[in-house]
GROMACS .gro file of C-alpha atoms in nm:
model
  484
    1MET     CA    1   3.892  -6.560  -4.831
    2GLU     CA    2   3.563  -6.370  -4.835
    3ASN     CA    3   3.699  -6.117  -5.087
    4GLN     CA    4   3.816  -6.395  -5.318
    5LYS     CA    5   3.475  -6.564  -5.292
    6SER     CA    6   3.280  -6.247  -5.384
    7ALA     CA    7   3.513  -6.177  -5.677
    8SER     CA    8   3.457  -6.530  -5.799
    9CYS     CA    9   3.079  -6.486  -5.781
   10CYS     CA   10   3.096  -6.162  -5.984
   11ALA     CA   11   3.306  -6.331  -6.247
   12GLU     CA   12   3.055  -6.615  -6.274
   13LYS     CA   13   2.769  -6.361  -6.320
   14GLU     CA   14   2.957  -6.175  -6.592
   15LEU     CA   15   3.039  -6.501  -6.765
   16SER     CA   16   2.677  -6.617  -6.746
   17GLN     CA   17   2.562  -6.291  -6.902
   18GLU     CA   18   2.821  -6.319  -7.178
   19ASN     CA   19   2.698  -6.670  -7.251
   20ARG     CA   20   2.340  -6.529  -7.303
   21PRO     CA   21   2.394  -6.224  -7.526
   22ASN     CA   22   2.053  -6.247  -7.706
   23GLN     CA   23   1.819  -6.274  -7.408
   24ARG     CA   24   1.786  -5.890  -7.361
   25ASP     CA   25   1.700  -5.841  -7.727
   26GLU     CA   26   1.439  -6.113  -7.705
   27ALA     CA   27   1.291  -5.960  -7.388
   28GLN     CA   28   1.264  -5.601  -7.517
   29THR     CA   29   0.921  -5.664  -7.665
   30ASP     CA   30   0.797  -5.862  -7.366
   31PRO     CA   31   0.606  -5.638  -7.121
   32GLY     CA   32   0.678  -5.884  -6.840
   33SER     CA   33   1.051  -5.853  -6.882
   34LYS     CA   34   1.266  -5.613  -6.685
   35TYR     CA   35   1.424  -5.516  -7.019
   36PHE     CA   36   1.088  -5.402  -7.172
   37ASP     CA   37   1.120  -5.056  -7.334
   38PRO     CA   38   0.775  -4.880  -7.317
   39HIS     CA   39   0.888  -4.592  -7.541
   40GLU     CA   40   0.990  -4.834  -7.816
   41GLU     CA   41   0.662  -5.024  -7.778
   42TYR     CA   42   0.465  -4.694  -7.794
   43GLU     CA   43   0.644  -4.597  -8.116
   44LYS     CA   44   0.565  -4.935  -8.268
   45ASN     CA   45   0.196  -4.897  -8.173
   46GLN     CA   46   0.186  -4.548  -8.321
   47GLU     CA   47   0.342  -4.671  -8.643
   48GLU     CA   48   0.088  -4.949  -8.662
   49CYS     CA   49  -0.193  -4.698  -8.602
   50ARG     CA   50  -0.050  -4.472  -8.869
   51ARG     CA   51  -0.057  -4.753  -9.123
   52LYS     CA   52  -0.400  -4.861  -9.011
   53PHE     CA   53  -0.593  -4.537  -8.955
   54TRP     CA   54  -0.415  -4.235  -9.110
   55LYS     CA   55  -0.589  -4.261  -9.446
   56GLU     CA   56  -0.927  -4.296  -9.274
   57LEU     CA   57  -0.917  -4.046  -8.986
   58HIS     CA   58  -0.672  -3.784  -8.859
   59ILE     CA   59  -0.655  -3.433  -8.709
   60ASN     CA   60  -0.537  -3.157  -8.943
   61TYR     CA   61  -0.487  -2.874  -8.692
   62LEU     CA   62  -0.607  -2.734  -8.360
   63CYS     CA   63  -0.816  -2.420  -8.312
   64ARG     CA   64  -0.845  -2.185  -8.016
   65ASP     CA   65  -1.190  -2.042  -7.947
   66ILE     CA   66  -1.186  -1.673  -8.037
   67GLU     CA   67  -1.451  -1.589  -7.776
   68ASN     CA   68  -1.317  -1.805  -7.492
   69GLN     CA   69  -0.947  -1.861  -7.549
   70GLU     CA   70  -0.932  -2.137  -7.285
   71LEU     CA   71  -1.131  -2.368  -7.515
   72PHE     CA   72  -0.973  -2.571  -7.795
   73TYR     CA   73  -1.116  -2.749  -8.098
   74GLY     CA   74  -0.973  -2.986  -8.354
   75CYS     CA   75  -1.025  -3.001  -8.730
   76VAL     CA   76  -1.087  -3.371  -8.790
   77GLU     CA   77  -1.070  -3.512  -9.143
   78ALA     CA   78  -1.237  -3.840  -9.231
   79ASN     CA   79  -1.195  -4.026  -9.562
   80ILE     CA   80  -1.492  -4.255  -9.593
   81GLY     CA   81  -1.496  -4.491  -9.888
   82GLY     CA   82  -1.531  -4.310 -10.219
   83LEU     CA   83  -1.710  -4.010 -10.071
   84GLY     CA   84  -1.395  -3.803 -10.042
   85PRO     CA   85  -1.264  -3.623  -9.734
   86LYS     CA   86  -1.510  -3.481  -9.483
   87THR     CA   87  -1.401  -3.235  -9.214
   88ALA     CA   88  -1.559  -3.118  -8.890
   89ILE     CA   89  -1.455  -2.879  -8.611
   90LEU     CA   90  -1.509  -3.064  -8.284
   91PRO     CA   91  -1.433  -2.996  -7.916
   92ILE     CA   92  -1.089  -3.124  -7.824
   93GLU     CA   93  -1.230  -3.392  -7.592
   94ASP     CA   94  -1.435  -3.539  -7.878
   95CYS     CA   95  -1.137  -3.557  -8.113
   96CYS     CA   96  -0.973  -3.850  -7.930
   97ASN     CA   97  -1.289  -4.048  -7.860
   98TYR     CA   98  -1.381  -4.286  -8.142
   99SER     CA   99  -1.736  -4.334  -8.014
  100LYS     CA  100  -1.809  -3.961  -8.036
  101LEU     CA  101  -1.633  -3.933  -8.371
  102HIS     CA  102  -1.858  -4.210  -8.501
  103GLY     CA  103  -2.153  -3.989  -8.402
  104HIS     CA  104  -2.022  -3.707  -8.622
  105PHE     CA  105  -1.911  -3.927  -8.912
  106LYS     CA  106  -2.192  -4.180  -8.940
  107LEU     CA  107  -2.028  -4.387  -9.215
  108LEU     CA  108  -1.707  -4.462  -9.025
  109GLY     CA  109  -1.644  -4.833  -9.009
  110LYS     CA  110  -1.697  -5.025  -8.687
  111LEU     CA  111  -1.382  -5.121  -8.499
  112SER     CA  112  -1.303  -5.385  -8.243
  113SER     CA  113  -1.245  -5.280  -7.883
  114LYS     CA  114  -0.870  -5.317  -7.926
  115ASP     CA  115  -0.866  -5.105  -8.243
  116ARG     CA  116  -1.081  -4.839  -8.075
  117LEU     CA  117  -0.830  -4.806  -7.794
  118MET     CA  118  -0.548  -4.788  -8.047
  119MET     CA  119  -0.737  -4.525  -8.247
  120ASP     CA  120  -0.806  -4.312  -7.937
  121GLU     CA  121  -0.440  -4.327  -7.837
  122PHE     CA  122  -0.334  -4.247  -8.193
  123LEU     CA  123  -0.555  -3.936  -8.206
  124ARG     CA  124  -0.450  -3.830  -7.856
  125ALA     CA  125  -0.086  -3.844  -7.966
  126GLN     CA  126  -0.170  -3.622  -8.266
  127ILE     CA  127  -0.330  -3.365  -8.035
  128ILE     CA  128  -0.024  -3.359  -7.809
  129ASP     CA  129   0.205  -3.319  -8.109
  130LEU     CA  130  -0.005  -3.033  -8.253
  131LYS     CA  131  -0.016  -2.858  -7.915
  132ASN     CA  132   0.359  -2.882  -7.882
  133ARG     CA  133   0.399  -2.706  -8.216
  134ASN     CA  134   0.205  -2.408  -8.070
  135ASP     CA  135   0.063  -2.322  -8.412
  136PHE     CA  136  -0.311  -2.275  -8.364
  137TRP     CA  137  -0.589  -2.157  -8.587
  138TRP     CA  138  -0.872  -1.947  -8.445
  139TYR     CA  139  -1.228  -2.076  -8.427
  140ALA     CA  140  -1.533  -1.846  -8.450
  141GLY     CA  141  -1.835  -2.022  -8.306
  142ARG     CA  142  -2.053  -1.710  -8.320
  143ASN     CA  143  -2.093  -1.397  -8.526
  144GLY     CA  144  -1.970  -1.052  -8.424
  145CYS     CA  145  -1.672  -0.839  -8.323
  146TYR     CA  146  -1.368  -0.983  -8.147
  147ARG     CA  147  -1.053  -0.832  -8.006
  148MET     CA  148  -0.745  -1.036  -8.094
  149PRO     CA  149  -0.453  -1.083  -7.849
  150ASP     CA  150  -0.241  -0.841  -8.053
  151GLY     CA  151  -0.502  -0.564  -8.005
  152ARG     CA  152  -0.657  -0.589  -8.351
  153TRP     CA  153  -1.033  -0.604  -8.397
  154ILE     CA  154  -1.201  -0.835  -8.645
  155ALA     CA  155  -1.567  -0.883  -8.739
  156VAL     CA  156  -1.711  -1.224  -8.828
  157GLU     CA  157  -2.012  -1.157  -9.050
  158GLY     CA  158  -2.168  -1.484  -9.154
  159ASN     CA  159  -1.940  -1.660  -9.402
  160ARG     CA  160  -1.689  -1.375  -9.427
  161VAL     CA  161  -1.450  -1.195  -9.192
  162ILE     CA  162  -1.353  -0.827  -9.190
  163GLY     CA  163  -1.009  -0.720  -9.069
  164ALA     CA  164  -0.861  -1.072  -9.042
  165ARG     CA  165  -0.576  -1.042  -9.292
  166GLY     CA  166  -0.295  -1.280  -9.191
  167ILE     CA  167  -0.512  -1.460  -8.932
  168LYS     CA  168  -0.590  -1.831  -8.975
  169LEU     CA  169  -0.957  -1.851  -8.886
  170GLU     CA  170  -1.214  -2.129  -8.904
  171ILE     CA  171  -1.583  -2.024  -8.906
  172ASP     CA  172  -1.843  -2.254  -8.755
  173SER     CA  173  -2.064  -2.418  -9.017
  174GLU     CA  174  -2.382  -2.277  -8.858
  175VAL     CA  175  -2.240  -1.923  -8.863
  176GLY     CA  176  -2.133  -1.970  -9.225
  177LYS     CA  177  -2.489  -2.046  -9.333
  178LEU     CA  178  -2.554  -1.671  -9.342
  179LYS     CA  179  -2.392  -1.404  -9.554
  180MET     CA  180  -2.395  -1.026  -9.533
  181LEU     CA  181  -2.543  -0.869  -9.844
  182GLY     CA  182  -2.341  -0.629 -10.056
  183GLY     CA  183  -2.341  -0.457 -10.392
  184ASN     CA  184  -2.110  -0.293 -10.641
  185TYR     CA  185  -2.167   0.067 -10.533
  186ARG     CA  186  -1.855   0.277 -10.561
  187ASN     CA  187  -1.943   0.503 -10.267
  188PRO     CA  188  -2.217   0.319 -10.077
  189VAL     CA  189  -2.227   0.541  -9.765
  190VAL     CA  190  -2.255   0.859  -9.973
  191ASN     CA  191  -2.525   0.699 -10.188
  192LEU     CA  192  -2.733   0.592  -9.888
  193LEU     CA  193  -2.700   0.920  -9.698
  194ASN     CA  194  -2.790   1.121 -10.010
  195ILE     CA  195  -3.108   0.915 -10.043
  196LEU     CA  196  -3.200   0.956  -9.676
  197PHE     CA  197  -3.122   1.328  -9.685
  198TYR     CA  198  -3.463   1.385  -9.847
  199LYS     CA  199  -3.648   1.138  -9.625
  200PRO     CA  200  -3.773   1.173  -9.266
  201ASN     CA  201  -3.492   1.233  -9.017
  202VAL     CA  202  -3.591   0.922  -8.821
  203LEU     CA  203  -3.432   0.700  -9.088
  204LEU     CA  204  -3.087   0.834  -9.002
  205LEU     CA  205  -3.147   0.719  -8.645
  206THR     CA  206  -3.253   0.377  -8.778
  207VAL     CA  207  -2.933   0.341  -8.980
  208ALA     CA  208  -2.723   0.437  -8.679
  209TYR     CA  209  -2.904   0.180  -8.464
  210VAL     CA  210  -2.847  -0.098  -8.720
  211CYS     CA  211  -2.476  -0.016  -8.742
  212GLU     CA  212  -2.449  -0.008  -8.363
  213THR     CA  213  -2.583  -0.364  -8.341
  214LEU     CA  214  -2.282  -0.480  -8.547
  215VAL     CA  215  -2.037  -0.365  -8.275
  216ARG     CA  216  -2.262  -0.406  -7.971
  217SER     CA  217  -2.043  -0.666  -7.799
  218ALA     CA  218  -1.738  -0.439  -7.836
  219VAL     CA  219  -1.931  -0.147  -7.683
  220ARG     CA  220  -2.037  -0.357  -7.386
  221GLN     CA  221  -1.689  -0.503  -7.339
  222ALA     CA  222  -1.567  -0.144  -7.310
  223GLY     CA  223  -1.787  -0.113  -7.000
  224ILE     CA  224  -2.060   0.102  -7.159
  225GLU     CA  225  -2.414   0.016  -7.053
  226PHE     CA  226  -2.601   0.040  -7.382
  227GLN     CA  227  -2.950  -0.087  -7.300
  228ALA     CA  228  -3.182  -0.034  -7.592
  229VAL     CA  229  -3.386  -0.193  -7.867
  230GLY     CA  230  -3.510  -0.019  -8.179
  231TRP     CA  231  -3.884   0.059  -8.188
  232LEU     CA  232  -3.993   0.158  -8.541
  233PHE     CA  233  -4.361   0.242  -8.516
  234GLY     CA  234  -4.644   0.420  -8.690
  235PRO     CA  235  -4.998   0.364  -8.824
  236HIS     CA  236  -5.092   0.063  -9.031
  237GLY     CA  237  -4.964   0.086  -9.390
  238CYS     CA  238  -4.698   0.352  -9.329
  239GLY     CA  239  -4.414   0.128  -9.455
  240LYS     CA  240  -4.258   0.009  -9.128
  241THR     CA  241  -4.188  -0.348  -9.239
  242VAL     CA  242  -4.052  -0.249  -9.580
  243THR     CA  243  -3.823   0.009  -9.418
  244ALA     CA  244  -3.699  -0.244  -9.163
  245LYS     CA  245  -3.621  -0.499  -9.435
  246LYS     CA  246  -3.433  -0.244  -9.645
  247LEU     CA  247  -3.226  -0.101  -9.359
  248ALA     CA  248  -3.184  -0.400  -9.125
  249GLY     CA  249  -3.241  -0.711  -9.336
  250ILE     CA  250  -2.875  -0.729  -9.441
  251PHE     CA  251  -2.822  -1.105  -9.390
  252GLU     CA  252  -2.955  -1.387  -9.604
  253GLU     CA  253  -2.912  -1.763  -9.633
  254THR     CA  254  -2.606  -1.871  -9.832
  255ASN     CA  255  -2.794  -2.156 -10.000
  256GLY     CA  256  -3.035  -1.911 -10.162
  257ILE     CA  257  -3.335  -2.136 -10.098
  258ILE     CA  258  -3.509  -1.889  -9.865
  259THR     CA  259  -3.553  -1.544 -10.017
  260GLY     CA  260  -3.566  -1.226  -9.812
  261PRO     CA  261  -3.385  -1.139  -9.490
  262ALA     CA  262  -3.272  -1.437  -9.283
  263LEU     CA  263  -3.307  -1.260  -8.948
  264PHE     CA  264  -3.674  -1.166  -8.977
  265MET     CA  265  -3.932  -1.306  -8.736
  266ASP     CA  266  -4.299  -1.242  -8.675
  267CYS     CA  267  -4.410  -1.133  -8.329
  268GLY     CA  268  -4.649  -1.428  -8.339
  269SER     CA  269  -4.358  -1.673  -8.338
  270THR     CA  270  -4.320  -1.891  -8.032
  271LEU     CA  271  -4.135  -1.737  -7.740
  272ALA     CA  272  -3.884  -2.024  -7.748
  273ALA     CA  273  -3.800  -1.951  -8.114
  274LEU     CA  274  -3.759  -1.579  -8.042
  275HIS     CA  275  -3.533  -1.651  -7.744
  276GLU     CA  276  -3.318  -1.888  -7.948
  277ALA     CA  277  -3.268  -1.626  -8.221
  278MET     CA  278  -3.189  -1.354  -7.964
  279LYS     CA  279  -2.914  -1.567  -7.807
  280LYS     CA  280  -2.774  -1.712  -8.128
  281HIS     CA  281  -2.727  -1.410  -8.357
  282ARG     CA  282  -2.451  -1.218  -8.180
  283ASP     CA  283  -2.399  -0.861  -8.311
  284GLN     CA  284  -2.661  -0.903  -8.583
  285PRO     CA  285  -2.981  -0.702  -8.636
  286LEU     CA  286  -3.288  -0.917  -8.571
  287ILE     CA  287  -3.623  -0.784  -8.694
  288ILE     CA  288  -3.931  -0.875  -8.489
  289ASP     CA  289  -4.223  -0.768  -8.702
  290ASP     CA  290  -4.584  -0.673  -8.646
  291VAL     CA  291  -4.638  -0.590  -8.280
  292ALA     CA  292  -4.987  -0.493  -8.388
  293LEU     CA  293  -5.310  -0.369  -8.233
  294SER     CA  294  -5.592  -0.612  -8.163
  295GLN     CA  295  -5.967  -0.574  -8.127
  296SER     CA  296  -5.966  -0.807  -7.827
  297HIS     CA  297  -5.868  -0.638  -7.500
  298GLU     CA  298  -5.730  -0.965  -7.363
  299SER     CA  299  -5.524  -1.028  -7.676
  300GLN     CA  300  -5.402  -0.669  -7.667
  301ARG     CA  301  -5.295  -0.706  -7.306
  302LYS     CA  302  -5.101  -1.027  -7.382
  303ARG     CA  303  -4.926  -0.864  -7.678
  304LYS     CA  304  -4.819  -0.572  -7.463
  305GLU     CA  305  -4.690  -0.806  -7.195
  306LEU     CA  306  -4.496  -1.010  -7.455
  307ALA     CA  307  -4.356  -0.694  -7.613
  308GLY     CA  308  -4.249  -0.566  -7.270
  309GLN     CA  309  -4.073  -0.893  -7.190
  310LEU     CA  310  -3.890  -0.896  -7.525
  311ILE     CA  311  -3.789  -0.530  -7.480
  312ARG     CA  312  -3.635  -0.600  -7.139
  313GLU     CA  313  -3.459  -0.913  -7.264
  314GLY     CA  314  -3.348  -0.755  -7.590
  315ALA     CA  315  -3.205  -0.451  -7.412
  316ASN     CA  316  -3.034  -0.685  -7.162
  317GLY     CA  317  -3.243  -0.551  -6.880
  318SER     CA  318  -3.325  -0.910  -6.785
  319ALA     CA  319  -3.181  -1.251  -6.867
  320VAL     CA  320  -3.332  -1.508  -7.102
  321THR     CA  321  -3.406  -1.817  -6.889
  322LYS     CA  322  -3.396  -2.160  -7.049
  323LYS     CA  323  -3.444  -2.505  -6.898
  324LYS     CA  324  -3.168  -2.756  -6.969
  325PRO     CA  325  -3.245  -3.123  -7.051
  326ASN     CA  326  -3.149  -3.214  -6.693
  327GLY     CA  327  -3.410  -2.974  -6.556
  328GLU     CA  328  -3.172  -2.701  -6.441
  329LEU     CA  329  -3.244  -2.340  -6.533
  330GLU     CA  330  -2.982  -2.159  -6.740
  331GLN     CA  331  -2.965  -1.781  -6.774
  332GLN     CA  332  -2.833  -1.630  -7.096
  333TRP     CA  333  -2.831  -1.275  -7.229
  334CYS     CA  334  -2.953  -1.144  -7.561
  335ALA     CA  335  -2.665  -1.117  -7.809
  336ALA     CA  336  -2.856  -0.969  -8.105
  337GLY     CA  337  -2.974  -0.614  -8.172
  338ILE     CA  338  -3.355  -0.617  -8.182
  339LEU     CA  339  -3.554  -0.393  -8.416
  340PHE     CA  340  -3.931  -0.405  -8.359
  341THR     CA  341  -4.195  -0.283  -8.602
  342ALA     CA  342  -4.507  -0.186  -8.411
  343GLU     CA  343  -4.835   0.004  -8.414
  344PHE     CA  344  -4.856   0.101  -8.046
  345SER     CA  345  -4.652   0.212  -7.748
  346PHE     CA  346  -4.606   0.047  -7.407
  347GLY     CA  347  -4.737   0.008  -7.058
  348LYS     CA  348  -4.431   0.051  -6.834
  349ALA     CA  349  -4.190   0.340  -6.795
  350SER     CA  350  -3.887   0.109  -6.790
  351ASP     CA  351  -3.993  -0.032  -7.128
  352VAL     CA  352  -4.013   0.316  -7.281
  353GLU     CA  353  -3.669   0.411  -7.152
  354ARG     CA  354  -3.516   0.103  -7.315
  355CYS     CA  355  -3.650   0.184  -7.661
  356ILE     CA  356  -3.508   0.405  -7.933
  357LEU     CA  357  -3.841   0.549  -8.047
  358MET     CA  358  -3.848   0.600  -8.423
  359LYS     CA  359  -4.186   0.713  -8.547
  360ILE     CA  360  -4.283   0.714  -8.914
  361PRO     CA  361  -4.549   0.988  -8.925
  362GLN     CA  362  -4.683   0.923  -9.275
  363PRO     CA  363  -4.667   0.662  -9.555
  364LEU     CA  364  -4.307   0.629  -9.662
  365SER     CA  365  -4.178   0.535 -10.005
  366MET     CA  366  -3.820   0.428 -10.065
  367PRO     CA  367  -3.659   0.399 -10.410
  368ASP     CA  368  -3.595   0.048 -10.538
  369TYR     CA  369  -3.219   0.099 -10.548
  370CYS     CA  370  -3.222   0.177 -10.174
  371ASP     CA  371  -3.231  -0.185 -10.065
  372ALA     CA  372  -3.069  -0.431  -9.825
  373SER     CA  373  -2.774  -0.484 -10.061
  374LEU     CA  374  -2.682  -0.115 -10.042
  375MET     CA  375  -2.725  -0.115  -9.664
  376GLY     CA  376  -2.516  -0.433  -9.641
  377GLN     CA  377  -2.232  -0.263  -9.824
  378VAL     CA  378  -2.265   0.039  -9.593
  379ALA     CA  379  -2.243  -0.197  -9.295
  380GLN     CA  380  -1.923  -0.349  -9.434
  381LYS     CA  381  -1.765  -0.005  -9.479
  382PHE     CA  382  -1.867   0.086  -9.124
  383LEU     CA  383  -1.710  -0.232  -8.985
  384CYS     CA  384  -1.390  -0.177  -9.184
  385ALA     CA  385  -1.361   0.173  -9.034
  386PHE     CA  386  -1.420   0.039  -8.683
  387CYS     CA  387  -1.180  -0.257  -8.710
  388GLN     CA  388  -0.898  -0.044  -8.851
  389ASP     CA  389  -0.878   0.154  -8.528
  390GLY     CA  390  -1.108  -0.016  -8.280
  391GLU     CA  391  -0.928   0.075  -7.958
  392LYS     CA  392  -0.904   0.443  -8.047
  393ARG     CA  393  -1.271   0.459  -8.140
  394LEU     CA  394  -1.381   0.287  -7.821
  395ASN     CA  395  -1.168   0.525  -7.616
  396SER     CA  396  -1.339   0.819  -7.785
  397LEU     CA  397  -1.676   0.666  -7.694
  398LYS     CA  398  -1.566   0.630  -7.332
  399GLU     CA  399  -1.471   0.998  -7.327
  400LYS     CA  400  -1.811   1.085  -7.471
  401ILE     CA  401  -1.990   0.886  -7.200
  402ALA     CA  402  -1.767   1.042  -6.930
  403GLY     CA  403  -1.887   1.387  -7.044
  404LEU     CA  404  -2.252   1.283  -7.065
  405GLN     CA  405  -2.368   1.585  -6.867
  406ASP     CA  406  -2.278   1.805  -7.165
  407TYR     CA  407  -2.474   1.592  -7.415
  408MET     CA  408  -2.850   1.628  -7.468
  409THR     CA  409  -2.877   1.895  -7.199
  410TYR     CA  410  -3.253   1.906  -7.257
  411CYS     CA  411  -3.283   1.541  -7.137
  412CYS     CA  412  -3.270   1.438  -6.769
  413ASN     CA  413  -3.286   1.059  -6.818
  414THR     CA  414  -2.938   0.902  -6.789
  415ARG     CA  415  -3.032   0.574  -6.958
  416VAL     CA  416  -3.177   0.752  -7.262
  417LYS     CA  417  -2.878   0.988  -7.283
  418THR     CA  418  -2.633   0.695  -7.271
  419ASN     CA  419  -2.816   0.510  -7.547
  420MET     CA  420  -2.835   0.818  -7.768
  421ALA     CA  421  -2.468   0.904  -7.706
  422VAL     CA  422  -2.368   0.561  -7.839
  423LEU     CA  423  -2.582   0.613  -8.151
  424ASP     CA  424  -2.431   0.960  -8.196
  425TRP     CA  425  -2.083   0.802  -8.185
  426THR     CA  426  -2.192   0.541  -8.441
  427PHE     CA  427  -2.331   0.802  -8.677
  428GLY     CA  428  -2.006   0.998  -8.644
  429ILE     CA  429  -1.812   0.699  -8.780
  430LEU     CA  430  -2.051   0.682  -9.076
  431LEU     CA  431  -1.994   1.052  -9.147
  432GLU     CA  432  -1.616   0.993  -9.140
  433VAL     CA  433  -1.656   0.719  -9.401
  434ALA     CA  434  -1.879   0.945  -9.612
  435GLU     CA  435  -1.614   1.217  -9.596
  436SER     CA  436  -1.348   0.970  -9.713
  437GLU     CA  437  -1.579   0.884 -10.004
  438GLY     CA  438  -1.591   1.249 -10.110
  439MET     CA  439  -1.904   1.395  -9.950
  440SER     CA  440  -1.889   1.773  -9.918
  441SER     CA  441  -1.845   1.938  -9.578
  442GLY     CA  442  -2.171   2.131  -9.625
  443ARG     CA  443  -2.372   1.812  -9.678
  444LEU     CA  444  -2.199   1.649  -9.381
  445CYS     CA  445  -2.298   1.939  -9.153
  446ARG     CA  446  -2.659   1.928  -9.269
  447LEU     CA  447  -2.674   1.551  -9.211
  448ARG     CA  448  -2.537   1.604  -8.861
  449ASP     CA  449  -2.812   1.861  -8.796
  450LYS     CA  450  -3.079   1.621  -8.928
  451PHE     CA  451  -2.949   1.344  -8.703
  452ASN     CA  452  -2.951   1.574  -8.398
  453THR     CA  453  -3.310   1.666  -8.481
  454ALA     CA  454  -3.401   1.296  -8.498
  455VAL     CA  455  -3.246   1.242  -8.155
  456ARG     CA  456  -3.440   1.536  -8.011
  457ASP     CA  457  -3.768   1.414  -8.166
  458SER     CA  458  -3.711   1.066  -8.024
  459TRP     CA  459  -3.656   1.208  -7.676
  460ARG     CA  460  -3.972   1.421  -7.703
  461LEU     CA  461  -4.174   1.108  -7.782
  462THR     CA  462  -4.009   0.921  -7.495
  463ASP     CA  463  -4.074   1.205  -7.252
  464GLN     CA  464  -4.435   1.231  -7.367
  465TYR     CA  465  -4.499   0.860  -7.311
  466LEU     CA  466  -4.329   0.870  -6.972
  467ARG     CA  467  -4.550   1.160  -6.867
  468ASN     CA  468  -4.864   0.982  -6.988
  469ILE     CA  469  -4.771   0.666  -6.798
  470SER     CA  470  -4.703   0.870  -6.484
  471ALA     CA  471  -5.034   1.056  -6.517
  472ASN     CA  472  -5.238   0.738  -6.564
  473GLN     CA  473  -5.060   0.545  -6.288
  474LYS     CA  474  -5.283   0.462  -5.996
  475ARG     CA  475  -5.168   0.613  -5.671
  476ALA     CA  476  -5.240   0.477  -5.326
  477SER     CA  477  -5.172   0.573  -4.968
  478VAL     CA  478  -4.933   0.378  -4.747
  479ALA     CA  479  -5.230   0.229  -4.561
  480GLN     CA  480  -5.384   0.101  -4.884
  481ILE     CA  481  -5.055  -0.052  -4.997
  482VAL     CA  482  -5.011  -0.230  -4.662
  483TRP     CA  483  -5.373  -0.349  -4.669
  484GLN     CA  484  -5.333  -0.489  -5.022
   0.00000   0.00000   0.00000
């Protein structure tokens, strides 16, 4: 009897369901129904968002940060009225937040709370879809050399990239405001070296230092402690500033409004402005001009102290400390290569050791055609040579540093020897490029001799200043030190 009763109940249930065939269809769009299909509802919402928002705001593609590959960015395109499409590269967390997007695109229309939530979900779905495709662009937020995952090296130089053939790369708008100068010289390295062949040897050291700044991050990533700034000095009127502009002022503004080198600052600039430039311009030569003498002893003392601080920070001997808006202190390191023009030397031995001393002994005249455009083209050829075989060149530098005891045997200062060895390696790459451009072997050998002489002269100046500082240093007994 019980079995018959249960069978009868099942039959009644089946019959009741057959008598209501449309109730499930009616309930599919009702979230309170047990037949509600969330996937179908999600698709309907996405389709509604697509109709509503796609023409106004969407994400074109995702970018992976070339410096920190754990960070992602999105290329957001906004079509605002009749202004045409506007794009911006934004952090991934800002790309699916309408409130933050409204901060970047000021003319976006205001949306209701419901539409904002729909928009955020719509953009979030786009990000997930683009991530699943695994087809990312690269994003360069700063200038300089970068090693790609496949082992290639590229160089982001303002609004252009060297060695990035076949790589989809997006350059940050702030980085793209600068451009590296260049000309139409057929053999720029040969032309420059032929000019400098008849000039003081110190200029060859200056050129090597400027080229080294362009690959400084790569050198440090290889584990080589290059700690140096360039110190171009001499008496008033000897041509220090003009020389620095011609050989290191190789970047300018892309808008053309400001003439002259873009990375040129006066020593009288505020310390905050100098620090900002030192951190911002990665692998770029930054000229700090006119560390000059003063008639006031107090002013002279302050200038020496400021110069010493900038030397230590520029050579990465100490960190640049900055206070955040929340009051916390943040430590960052100098990313640029600093070239000072100065009239005097220093007060501390550690400052002298961190400088590549380049003295201009007498008034110097440079031909008009030896300008920043020629040097900019030389820099591009140097970077092309480095990027074509970056790993091999860095390995050769490591071998050179490993055998440091056999280099500059007349010098006993390890820091100075390391710095000079890196510049010697840099100049060797320039000579290779000159050879490929057709320079004779005899001229190449003589240029190598002139460069070696410049290195020796620089060390003699360094040693002389170190001896003078040691001789003038006050000495005290242990008892006096304890008493003080």
